[in-house]
Amino acid sequence: MAAKGRRNEIHKIQPNGLTVSELCIGTGIFGMQTDEDLKAKLDELKNDYRKGDATAASRNSFSNFTFFWRLFAMAIIGSTVNRRFVLAKRPESPTSPASRDLFELQSVDVPELADGEFLVESHWMSLDPWIRGTMNGNRSYQASVELGDVMRALCAGRVVVSRNAAFPVGTPVSGMLGWQDYAVTDGTLIRKIPENAPLELGLNLLGINGQTAWFGINDIGKPKAGETAVVTAAAGGVGSIAVQLLKAAGCRVIGLAGDDEKCEWVKSIGAADCINYKTTDIGKALSVLCPDRVDVVFDNVGGAMLDELLLHLNTNARIVLSGALSRYNAKPEPLTNWLQLHINRATMKGYIFLDHFDRFDEADTDMMRRWERGELLYREHIIDGLENAPDALSKLFDGSNRGKLLVKIR
Amino acid sequence: MAAKGRRNEIHKIQPNGLTVSELCIGTGIFGMQTDEDLKAKLDELKNDYRKGDATAASRNSFSNFTFFWRLFAMAIIGSTVNRRFVLAKRPESPTSPASRDLFELQSVDVPELADGEFLVESHWMSLDPWIRGTMNGNRSYQASVELGDVMRALCAGRVVVSRNAAFPVGTPVSGMLGWQDYAVTDGTLIRKIPENAPLELGLNLLGINGQTAWFGINDIGKPKAGETAVVTAAAGGVGSIAVQLLKAAGCRVIGLAGDDEKCEWVKSIGAADCINYKTTDIGKALSVLCPDRVDVVFDNVGGAMLDELLLHLNTNARIVLSGALSRYNAKPEPLTNWLQLHINRATMKGYIFLDHFDRFDEADTDMMRRWERGELLYREHIIDGLENAPDALSKLFDGSNRGKLLVKIR
């Protein structure tokens, strides 16, 4: 996979040649007409929809048929099958791998919409480390997923049925929609994805990865030109964005990654150097590469790696606690060098991108501008099919993913 | 020792009935006159000086005799003995106690003053944990003290000879003057103590203790009314001020201290409760006393105590890393619960009061106002005589001090 600045959206058509959204809209409008008529009439709508012109699609589909549309759409929704993964049992321990048997794939009907709600058909699902944390049943970033509940995940898709004027049919959105084909939402914490961006960008630069990097760097890292920054898991979905934002801020960036191929890629996106932590003594390498010590640590790992980094802090260093991949290691990895925080007047701060929902526009505007200019490179590791999501989750923890881990639902 | 809001200054007279400052001034002015004449003439000056009227004392002493005064003052200074402690050898390890044999008491002449310099006669010396850290020879808060160098300490005293117009004779000052009777300085990092405050307040509320509490709470802790705050080493010089500032900010404050007497005192100055950490299971006690978890941790200890506190953080908690008394424990105490910083979006920040020298006026003005209103109580543990300083230092680490540890030099 080569690094790329943009990625064309692949809009996969369902086996019957129509997406459920089209079926809903079409059947709603044209009621008992034949399939042939339906398909012909739908061409216009499909064009609007494909172009991402949600307003036109919505206007056409609703027009004077709102009453009938609702009536029939509800009938269709009721008979549309929603595949979803629920948590069947808890992992043996907070650090044990999330094996396939912990998940149960169910097929259920799509529920009816209440006023103010809309139905989103997910196209992409984001696999992120925090998901593993919600499976244990203890206090974590997010509330725990209860047994039998749908697994949580951020997804990007389009509105296919709507009883919410702010989110008309066709609107590209992202949000916490879960491990499933369809999700009903009232719009809480749902974001619209710009029409000129591929849907999956709403999970990456304009989603959890971009926002995690952006808020961590702007609110905590506060990089200044000429400073030295170190990014751990620098080839990952968040780390690679952090490398580029820190570089753009004028920092000399050193990455840490788990193999030589990843290190080469990290250097190709702007890092002055990248340490393969599996084959290199990190402490010695940092002493050589950061003779003036480290001003900003953007850490996705925690544990022993963070502990080593504490020994290289410069005065007034800022440590962005972005992620804690090491928490999933079987052996606990305490911080022995915490005194360095005193000595170096350092700040170490945890944060969660979702806390800043009210400032997402600010972050997204900046990220979109950089993306449009081709200043932000990324790569995606795509898993095809919702059914393969459980096996893919562990890739985040064994380091076998290459870039942002996405499940392509359709 | 009872808690008290103010403390009268004890101005101890030297065995010959004159302080060195008086000898300097008097001898300078009156040259070869007899001791009887000298003493009579000095009465007026002494009154000015005792009243703290530095301007009058200075005006009287300088008047038309500046040239002669300088000539003779230099002669006197040259023959004035300065007792000082130098570091004779390094401790066995960074955690071993600072035994008496590590220090050497020397008697040396007071050096001559260059233009812009002045001589301070120290009355009080502050014993603080950071001093131990400068003895090891490794990177710490402050540069290491080299073997043979004067031990570092903050002291409060008065200017006794001056070639710096900004610091005339009689000016009450505090600063990094070292373990000695007299120090020559050009005024760098020297603070003037308000005339209406006892000298030693410049080492306490208006010095390292007050400023450490004030900047930690205002810049990092940022307490809000109704929040819960926990202060470790709450009966100590810094901790007890932190308790009162947090209480004044509207927090419910829980203290941790090492014996029941200390706990009672901590409660008497405003803590809702105080945990004797030597006889109580801290974790259980915190769960009971802080059912809504902890928003602000003002920590003077670090190590295992801080590690336990991490388990009780509320969302968006702030941990003020004020001190690290546990670093002097023989057994290293790592932080195993660092993941809680992520989970709770917590901030943990080290700082050193001296970094904020340019904002000391702001802190001192606020602290002075509170002290004048009787809102800040403190207690002092006074060691009599510079010669007893080495043995007293360990009190900071074995918990046997009661309040601010001061050495009374004269």
Coordinates of N, CA, C and O in Angstrom, one line a residue, chain B residues 43-54 56-60:
Chain B
D43 N 22.5 54.1 69.1 CA 21.1 54.0 69.6 C 20.1 54.4 68.6 O 19.1 53.7 68.3
E44 N 20.3 55.6 68.1 CA 19.4 56.2 67.1 C 19.2 55.3 65.9 O 18.1 54.9 65.5
L45 N 20.4 54.9 65.4 CA 20.4 54.0 64.2 C 19.7 52.7 64.5 O 18.9 52.1 63.7
K46 N 20.0 52.1 65.7 CA 19.4 50.8 66.1 C 17.8 50.9 66.2 O 17.1 50.0 65.7
N47 N 17.4 52.1 66.7 CA 15.9 52.3 66.8 C 15.3 52.2 65.4 O 14.3 51.6 65.1
D48 N 15.9 53.0 64.5 CA 15.4 53.0 63.1 C 15.4 51.6 62.5 O 14.5 51.1 61.9
Y49 N 16.5 50.9 62.8 CA 16.7 49.6 62.2 C 15.7 48.6 62.8 O 15.1 47.8 62.1
R50 N 15.6 48.6 64.1 CA 14.6 47.7 64.8 C 13.2 47.9 64.3 O 12.4 47.0 64.1
K51 N 12.9 49.2 64.1 CA 11.5 49.5 63.6 C 11.4 49.1 62.1 O 10.3 49.1 61.6
G52 N 12.5 48.7 61.6 CA 12.4 48.3 60.2 C 12.4 49.4 59.2 O 12.1 49.3 58.1
D53 N 12.8 50.7 59.8 CA 12.8 51.8 58.9 C 14.1 51.9 58.2 O 15.0 52.6 58.6
A54 N 14.2 51.1 57.1 CA 15.5 51.0 56.4 C 15.9 52.3 55.8 O 17.1 52.6 55.8
A56 N 15.4 55.4 56.8 CA 16.0 56.3 57.8 C 17.3 55.8 58.3 O 18.3 56.6 58.3
A57 N 17.4 54.5 58.5 CA 18.7 53.9 58.9 C 19.7 54.1 57.9 O 20.9 54.5 58.1
S58 N 19.3 53.9 56.7 CA 20.3 54.1 55.6 C 20.7 55.5 55.4 O 21.9 55.8 55.3
R59 N 19.7 56.4 55.5 CA 20.0 57.9 55.3 C 21.0 58.3 56.4 O 22.0 59.0 56.1
N60 N 20.7 57.9 57.7 CA 21.6 58.3 58.8 C 23.0 57.8 58.6 O 23.9 58.5 58.8

